[in-house]
Tab-separated table of C-alpha atoms in Angstrom:
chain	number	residue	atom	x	y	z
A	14	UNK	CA	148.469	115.054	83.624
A	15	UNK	CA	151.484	112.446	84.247
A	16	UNK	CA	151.139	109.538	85.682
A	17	UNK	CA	153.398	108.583	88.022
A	18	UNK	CA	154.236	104.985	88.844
A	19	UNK	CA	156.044	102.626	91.465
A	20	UNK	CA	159.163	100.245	90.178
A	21	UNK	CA	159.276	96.965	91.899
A	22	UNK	CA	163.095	96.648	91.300
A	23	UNK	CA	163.717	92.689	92.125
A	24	UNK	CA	167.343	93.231	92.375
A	25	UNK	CA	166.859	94.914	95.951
A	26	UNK	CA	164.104	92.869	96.924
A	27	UNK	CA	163.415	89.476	97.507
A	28	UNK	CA	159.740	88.521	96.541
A	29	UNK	CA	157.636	88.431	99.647
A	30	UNK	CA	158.988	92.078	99.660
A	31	UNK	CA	158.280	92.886	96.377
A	32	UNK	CA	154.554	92.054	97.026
A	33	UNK	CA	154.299	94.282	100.165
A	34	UNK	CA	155.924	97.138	98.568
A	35	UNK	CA	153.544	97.257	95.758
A	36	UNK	CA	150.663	97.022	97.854
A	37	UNK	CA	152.089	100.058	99.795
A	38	UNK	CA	152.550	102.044	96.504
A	39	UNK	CA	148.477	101.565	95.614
A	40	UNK	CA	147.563	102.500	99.092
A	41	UNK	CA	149.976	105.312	98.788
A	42	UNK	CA	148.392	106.384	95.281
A	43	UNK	CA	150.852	105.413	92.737
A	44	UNK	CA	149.251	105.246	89.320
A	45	UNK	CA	150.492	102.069	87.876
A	46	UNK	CA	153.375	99.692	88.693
A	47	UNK	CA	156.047	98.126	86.805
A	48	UNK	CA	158.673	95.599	87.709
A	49	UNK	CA	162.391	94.331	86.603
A	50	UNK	CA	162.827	90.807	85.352
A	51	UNK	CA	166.453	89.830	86.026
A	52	UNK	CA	168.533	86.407	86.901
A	53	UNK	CA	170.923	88.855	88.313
A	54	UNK	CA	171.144	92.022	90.252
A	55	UNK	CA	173.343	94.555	88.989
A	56	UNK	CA	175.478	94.748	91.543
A	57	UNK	CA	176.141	92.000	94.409
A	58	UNK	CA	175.361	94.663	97.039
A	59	UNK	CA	171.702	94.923	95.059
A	60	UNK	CA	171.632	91.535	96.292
A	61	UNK	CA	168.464	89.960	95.089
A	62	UNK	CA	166.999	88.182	92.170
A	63	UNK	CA	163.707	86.772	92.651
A	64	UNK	CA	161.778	85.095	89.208
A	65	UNK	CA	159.738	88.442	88.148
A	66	UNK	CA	156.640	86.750	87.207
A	67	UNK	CA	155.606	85.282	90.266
A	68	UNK	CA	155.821	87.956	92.151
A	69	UNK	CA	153.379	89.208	89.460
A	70	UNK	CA	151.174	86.156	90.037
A	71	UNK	CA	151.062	86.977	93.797
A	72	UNK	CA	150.975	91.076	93.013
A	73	UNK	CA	147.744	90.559	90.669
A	74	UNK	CA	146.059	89.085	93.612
A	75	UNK	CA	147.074	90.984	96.664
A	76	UNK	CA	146.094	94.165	94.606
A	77	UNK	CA	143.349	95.437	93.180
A	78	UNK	CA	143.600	98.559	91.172
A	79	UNK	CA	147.481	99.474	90.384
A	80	UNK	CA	147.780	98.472	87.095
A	81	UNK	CA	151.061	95.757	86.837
A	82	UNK	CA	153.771	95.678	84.026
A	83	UNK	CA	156.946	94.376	83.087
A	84	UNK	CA	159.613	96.584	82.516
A	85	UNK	CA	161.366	94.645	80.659
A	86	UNK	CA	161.147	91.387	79.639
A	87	UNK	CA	163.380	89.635	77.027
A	88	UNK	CA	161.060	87.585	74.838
A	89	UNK	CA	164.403	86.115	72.994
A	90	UNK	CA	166.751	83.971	75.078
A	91	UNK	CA	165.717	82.853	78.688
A	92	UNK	CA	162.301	82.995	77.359
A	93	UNK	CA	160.737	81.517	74.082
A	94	UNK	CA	158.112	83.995	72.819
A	95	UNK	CA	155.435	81.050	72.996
A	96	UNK	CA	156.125	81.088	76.633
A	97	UNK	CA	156.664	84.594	77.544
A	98	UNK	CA	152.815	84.714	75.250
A	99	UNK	CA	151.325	82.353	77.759
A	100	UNK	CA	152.718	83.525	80.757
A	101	UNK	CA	151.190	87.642	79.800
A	102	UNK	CA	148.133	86.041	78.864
A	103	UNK	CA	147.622	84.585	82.169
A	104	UNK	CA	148.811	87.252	83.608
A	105	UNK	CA	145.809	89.368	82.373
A	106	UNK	CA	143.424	87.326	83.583
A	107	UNK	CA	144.729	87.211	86.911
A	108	UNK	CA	145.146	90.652	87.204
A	109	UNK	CA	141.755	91.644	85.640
A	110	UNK	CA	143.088	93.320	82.208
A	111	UNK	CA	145.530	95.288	84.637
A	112	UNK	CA	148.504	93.828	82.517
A	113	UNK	CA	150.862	95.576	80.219
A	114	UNK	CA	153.698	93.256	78.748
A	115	UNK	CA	156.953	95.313	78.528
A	116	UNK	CA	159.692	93.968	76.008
A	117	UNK	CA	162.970	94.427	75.329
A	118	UNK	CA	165.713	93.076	73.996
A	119	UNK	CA	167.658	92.464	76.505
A	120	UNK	CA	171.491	92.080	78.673
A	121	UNK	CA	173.899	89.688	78.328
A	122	UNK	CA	173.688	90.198	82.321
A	123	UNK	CA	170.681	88.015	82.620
A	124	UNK	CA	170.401	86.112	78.841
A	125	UNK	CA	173.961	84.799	78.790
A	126	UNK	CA	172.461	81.804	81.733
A	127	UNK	CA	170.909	79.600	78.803
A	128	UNK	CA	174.427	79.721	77.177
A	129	UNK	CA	173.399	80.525	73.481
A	130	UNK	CA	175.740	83.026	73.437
A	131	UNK	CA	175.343	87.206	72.938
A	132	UNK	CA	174.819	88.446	69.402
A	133	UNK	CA	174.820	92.129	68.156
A	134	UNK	CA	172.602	94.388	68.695
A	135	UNK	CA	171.165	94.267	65.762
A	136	UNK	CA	170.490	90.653	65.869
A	137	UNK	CA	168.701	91.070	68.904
A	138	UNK	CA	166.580	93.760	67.493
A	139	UNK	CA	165.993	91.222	64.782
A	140	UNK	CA	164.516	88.561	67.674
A	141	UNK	CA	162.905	90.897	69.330
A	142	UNK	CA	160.480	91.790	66.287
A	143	UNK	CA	160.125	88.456	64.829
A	144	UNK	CA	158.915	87.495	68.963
A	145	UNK	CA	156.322	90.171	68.950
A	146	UNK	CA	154.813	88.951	65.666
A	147	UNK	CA	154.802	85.590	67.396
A	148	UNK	CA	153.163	87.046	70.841
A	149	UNK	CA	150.987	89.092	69.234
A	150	UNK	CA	149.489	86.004	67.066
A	151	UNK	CA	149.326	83.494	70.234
A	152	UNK	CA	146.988	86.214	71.521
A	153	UNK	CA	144.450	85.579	69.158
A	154	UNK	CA	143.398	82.109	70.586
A	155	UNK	CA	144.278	80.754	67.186
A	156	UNK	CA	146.862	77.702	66.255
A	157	UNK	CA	150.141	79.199	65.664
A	158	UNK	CA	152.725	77.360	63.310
A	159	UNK	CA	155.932	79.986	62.384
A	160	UNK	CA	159.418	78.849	60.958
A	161	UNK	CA	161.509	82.292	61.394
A	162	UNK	CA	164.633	82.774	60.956
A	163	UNK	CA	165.579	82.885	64.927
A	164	UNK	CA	162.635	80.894	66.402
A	165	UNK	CA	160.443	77.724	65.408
A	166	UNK	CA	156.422	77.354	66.887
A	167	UNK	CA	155.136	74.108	66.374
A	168	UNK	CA	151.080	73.860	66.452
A	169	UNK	CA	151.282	76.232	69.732
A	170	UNK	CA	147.935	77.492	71.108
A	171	UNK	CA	146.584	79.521	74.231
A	172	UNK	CA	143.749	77.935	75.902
A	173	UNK	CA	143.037	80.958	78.340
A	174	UNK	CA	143.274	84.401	76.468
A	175	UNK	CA	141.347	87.600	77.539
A	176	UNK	CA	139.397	88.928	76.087
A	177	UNK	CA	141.611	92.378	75.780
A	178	UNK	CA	145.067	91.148	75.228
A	179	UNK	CA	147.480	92.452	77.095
A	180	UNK	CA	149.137	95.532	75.516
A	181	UNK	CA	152.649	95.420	74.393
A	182	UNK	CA	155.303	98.048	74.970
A	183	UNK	CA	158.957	98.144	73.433
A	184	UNK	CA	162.099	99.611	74.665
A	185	UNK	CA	164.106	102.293	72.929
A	186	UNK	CA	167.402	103.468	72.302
A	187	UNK	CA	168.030	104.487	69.444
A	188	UNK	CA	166.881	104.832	65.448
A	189	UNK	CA	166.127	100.989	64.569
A	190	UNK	CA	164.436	100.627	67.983
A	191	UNK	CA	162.234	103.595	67.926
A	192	UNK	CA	161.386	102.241	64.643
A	193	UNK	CA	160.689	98.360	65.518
A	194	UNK	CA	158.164	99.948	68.754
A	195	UNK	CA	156.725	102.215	65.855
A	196	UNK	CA	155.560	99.485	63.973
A	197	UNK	CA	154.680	97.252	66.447
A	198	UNK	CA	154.140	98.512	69.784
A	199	UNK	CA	151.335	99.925	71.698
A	200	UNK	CA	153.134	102.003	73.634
A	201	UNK	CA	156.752	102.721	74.650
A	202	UNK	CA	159.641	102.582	76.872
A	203	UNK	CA	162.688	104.830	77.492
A	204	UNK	CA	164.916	105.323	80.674
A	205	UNK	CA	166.034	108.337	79.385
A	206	UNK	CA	164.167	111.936	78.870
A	207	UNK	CA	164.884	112.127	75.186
A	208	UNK	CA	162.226	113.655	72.948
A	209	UNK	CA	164.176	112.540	69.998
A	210	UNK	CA	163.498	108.864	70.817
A	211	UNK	CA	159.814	109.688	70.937
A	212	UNK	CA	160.060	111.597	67.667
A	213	UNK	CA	161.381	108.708	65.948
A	214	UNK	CA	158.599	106.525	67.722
A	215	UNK	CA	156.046	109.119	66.143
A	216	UNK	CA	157.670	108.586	63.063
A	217	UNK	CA	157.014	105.384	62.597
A	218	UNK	CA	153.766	104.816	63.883
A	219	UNK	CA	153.931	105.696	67.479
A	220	UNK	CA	151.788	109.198	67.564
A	221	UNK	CA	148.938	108.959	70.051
A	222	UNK	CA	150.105	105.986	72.200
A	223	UNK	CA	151.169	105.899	75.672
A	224	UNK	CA	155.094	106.226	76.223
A	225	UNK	CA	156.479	105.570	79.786
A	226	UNK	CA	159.648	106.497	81.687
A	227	UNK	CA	161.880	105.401	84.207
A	228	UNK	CA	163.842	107.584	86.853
A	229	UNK	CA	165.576	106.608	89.869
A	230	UNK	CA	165.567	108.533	92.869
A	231	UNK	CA	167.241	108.154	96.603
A	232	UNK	CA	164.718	109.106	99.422
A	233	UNK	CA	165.862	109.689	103.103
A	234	UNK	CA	165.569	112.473	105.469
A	235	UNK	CA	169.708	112.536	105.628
A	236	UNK	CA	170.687	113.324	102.838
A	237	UNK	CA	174.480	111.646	103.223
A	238	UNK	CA	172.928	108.437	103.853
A	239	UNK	CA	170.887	109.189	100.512
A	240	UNK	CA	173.998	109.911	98.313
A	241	UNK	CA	175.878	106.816	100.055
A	242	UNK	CA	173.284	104.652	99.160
A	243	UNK	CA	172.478	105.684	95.838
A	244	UNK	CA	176.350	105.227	95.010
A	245	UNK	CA	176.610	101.723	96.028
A	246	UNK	CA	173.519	100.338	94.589
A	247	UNK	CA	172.899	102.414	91.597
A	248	UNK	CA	176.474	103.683	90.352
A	249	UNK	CA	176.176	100.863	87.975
A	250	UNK	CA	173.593	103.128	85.806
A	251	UNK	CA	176.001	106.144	84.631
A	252	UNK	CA	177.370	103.536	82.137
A	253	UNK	CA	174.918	103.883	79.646
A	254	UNK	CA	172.946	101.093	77.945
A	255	UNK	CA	175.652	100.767	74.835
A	256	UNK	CA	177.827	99.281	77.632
A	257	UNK	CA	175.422	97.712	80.150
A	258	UNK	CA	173.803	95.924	77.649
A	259	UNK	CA	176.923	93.604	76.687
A	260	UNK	CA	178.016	92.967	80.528
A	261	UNK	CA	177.856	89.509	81.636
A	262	UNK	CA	178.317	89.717	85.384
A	263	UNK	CA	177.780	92.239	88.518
A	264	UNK	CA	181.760	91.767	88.968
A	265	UNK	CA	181.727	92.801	85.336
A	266	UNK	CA	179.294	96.499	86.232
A	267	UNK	CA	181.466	96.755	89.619
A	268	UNK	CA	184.886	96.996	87.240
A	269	UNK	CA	183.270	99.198	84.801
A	270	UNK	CA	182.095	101.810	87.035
A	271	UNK	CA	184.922	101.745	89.592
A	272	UNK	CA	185.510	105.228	89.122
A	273	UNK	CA	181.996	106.511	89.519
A	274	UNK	CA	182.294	109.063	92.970
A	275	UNK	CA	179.288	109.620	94.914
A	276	UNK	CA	179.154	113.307	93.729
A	277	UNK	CA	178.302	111.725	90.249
A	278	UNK	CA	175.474	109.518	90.957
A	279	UNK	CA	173.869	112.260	93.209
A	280	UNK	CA	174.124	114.873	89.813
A	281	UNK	CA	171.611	112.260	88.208
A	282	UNK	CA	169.489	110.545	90.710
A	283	UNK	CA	167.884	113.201	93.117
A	284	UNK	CA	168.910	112.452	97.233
A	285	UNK	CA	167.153	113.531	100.362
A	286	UNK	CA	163.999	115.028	101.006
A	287	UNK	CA	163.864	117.642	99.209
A	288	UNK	CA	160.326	118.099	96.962
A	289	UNK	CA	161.949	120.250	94.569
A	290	UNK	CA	164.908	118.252	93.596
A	291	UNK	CA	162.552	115.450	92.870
A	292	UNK	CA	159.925	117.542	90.918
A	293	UNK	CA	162.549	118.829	88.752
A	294	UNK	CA	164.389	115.472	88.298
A	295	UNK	CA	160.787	114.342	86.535
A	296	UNK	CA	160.403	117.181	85.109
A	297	UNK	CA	162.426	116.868	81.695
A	298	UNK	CA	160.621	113.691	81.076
A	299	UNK	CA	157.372	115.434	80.933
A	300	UNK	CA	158.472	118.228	78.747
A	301	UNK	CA	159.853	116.006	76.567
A	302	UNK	CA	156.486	114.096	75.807
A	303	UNK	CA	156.176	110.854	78.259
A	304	UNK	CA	152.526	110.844	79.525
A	305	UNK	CA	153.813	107.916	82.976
A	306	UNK	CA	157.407	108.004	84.683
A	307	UNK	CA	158.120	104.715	86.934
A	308	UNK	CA	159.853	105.883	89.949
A	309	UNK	CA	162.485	103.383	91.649
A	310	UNK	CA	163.430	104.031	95.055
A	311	UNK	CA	167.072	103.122	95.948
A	312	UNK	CA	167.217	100.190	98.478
A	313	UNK	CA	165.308	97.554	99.548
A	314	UNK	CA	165.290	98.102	102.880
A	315	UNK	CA	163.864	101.831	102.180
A	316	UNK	CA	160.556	101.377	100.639
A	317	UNK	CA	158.059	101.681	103.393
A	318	UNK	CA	159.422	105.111	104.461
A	319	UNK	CA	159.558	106.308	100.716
A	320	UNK	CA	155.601	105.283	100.169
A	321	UNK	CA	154.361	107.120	103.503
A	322	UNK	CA	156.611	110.440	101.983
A	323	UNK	CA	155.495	109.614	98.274
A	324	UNK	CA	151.321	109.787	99.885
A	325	UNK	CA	152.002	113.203	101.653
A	326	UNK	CA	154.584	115.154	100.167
A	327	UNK	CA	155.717	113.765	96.382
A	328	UNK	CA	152.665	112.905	94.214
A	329	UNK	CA	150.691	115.790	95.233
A	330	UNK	CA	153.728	118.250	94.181
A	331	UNK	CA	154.406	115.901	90.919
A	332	UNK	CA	150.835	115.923	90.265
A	333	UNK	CA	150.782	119.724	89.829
A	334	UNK	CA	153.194	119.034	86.628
């Protein structure tokens, strides 16, 4: 069966929010959570930007089954992997082993505020894997000393590790990524419904462990006010990651997808009420292979409404998938 999950999306939310909503999505049902960790939104009509991991803090406590995850985190720029080691750990005690650290390697949008500049993508792939060998040996409780080629740990050590460590997921795009998640991931991410990603993650070591999806979707009884909303929040998302990846700015996404209609975000991200639409817009990503899909529901202001709909009417018809 697919799981289907709840996406606290921080750039529509402020925290206090945040915390509610994902409350509302385990009382609704939802079988896990996951949550965005920007210094930006998207878009300034997004309008929010709260620091991801407190909310998590307060979400560990004012829950107490849903299980909690970042989706993503950059280990590599605004975070050192010694600290983004320490902050999952605690995280997993908080939460009571409900903790899944998502990685990634990241967008210019919310890295380039250190000021170390924005290599290629390869580079970053680079950081990312040399920051997972570095997370993944903080977790053992040990002393860790490592002079990399991107990042220096000097005597580091956690003093509160669980006893399960937090799992670690990766997020793919392509060949090299599907590869690095392979290797060292324990399960993995895609925002797209692409069984070739998977394949390659199979390839490479992936077979057997958990791989989780993303999908957007636009909930309202009127459907106009669904396809209006979607537009100006989300219209930023038929760019594709190739390009998002490298923007620095939301005045930077509003440029690039100035031509973006309505029409066009409503032919990807299913608007209204209707079941069907929704079923069959989740749909592709079961066929192709992913076991959980994260659902985000467009607009902040539209959550509660979405989570009463989601307990009645959605996950019982996704559950029949």
């Amino acid at each position: 069966m697919v799981h289907i999950g709840y996406t606290m999306m921080t750039e529509q939310a402020g925290p206090r929010d945040l915390v509610a909503h994902v409350v509302g999505a385990e009382e609704a049902g939802f079988d896990f959570s996951v949550i965005s960790d920007h210094s930006f939104p998207w878009l300034d009509e997004q309008g929010h930007a709260p620091y991801a991991w407190s909310v998590l803090g307060a979400a560990a406590q004012a829950t107490s089954r849903i299980p909690l995850m970042t989706y993503v985190t950059c280990p590599t720029f605004r975070y050192h992997p010694a600290v983004i080691a320490q902050k999952a750990a605690t995280m997993q005690l908080l939460s009571g082993g409900r903790f899944r650290l998502g990685l990634g390697s990241g967008e210019n949008l919310n890295e380039h505020i250190v000021g170390a500049g924005w290599p290629s993508a390869s580079v970053r792939l680079d950081m990312l894997e040399e920051a997972v060998d570095i997370i993944r040996a903080l977790f053992g409780g040990e002393y860790v000393t490592h002079h990399g080629e991107h990042f220096q740990v000097d005597h580091a050590k956690l003093w509160d590790v669980p006893d399960t460590p937090p799992p670690i997921g990766v997020a793919v795009s392509g060949p090299r990524s599907c590869e690095l998640a392979g290797h060292q991931a324990d399960l993995v991410i895609a925002t797209e419904p692409k069984q070739e990603l998977l394949d390659a993650f199979d390839a490479h070591g992936g077979a057997g462990k958990p791989r989780i999806g993303q999908l957007p979707v636009c909930y309202d009884p009127d459907r106009d006010a669904a396809v209006k909303r979607a537009h100006e929040q989300f219209r930023w998302s038929l760019g594709g990651w190739k390009v998002n990846s490298e923007l620095p700015s939301p005045t930077a996404f509003d440029q690039a997808c100035e031509t973006v209609r309505p029409e066009d975000v409503a032919e990807s991200v299913p608007c209204g009420d209707d079941v069907t639409a929704f079923v069959d817009a989740v749909r592709p990503y079961a066929e192709a292979g992913f076991d959980e899909i994260a659902l985000v529901q467009i607009g902040g202001a539209h959550q509660e409404p979405f989570l009463q709909w989601a307990r009645t009417t959605l996950l019982p018809a996704l559950r029949e998938l």
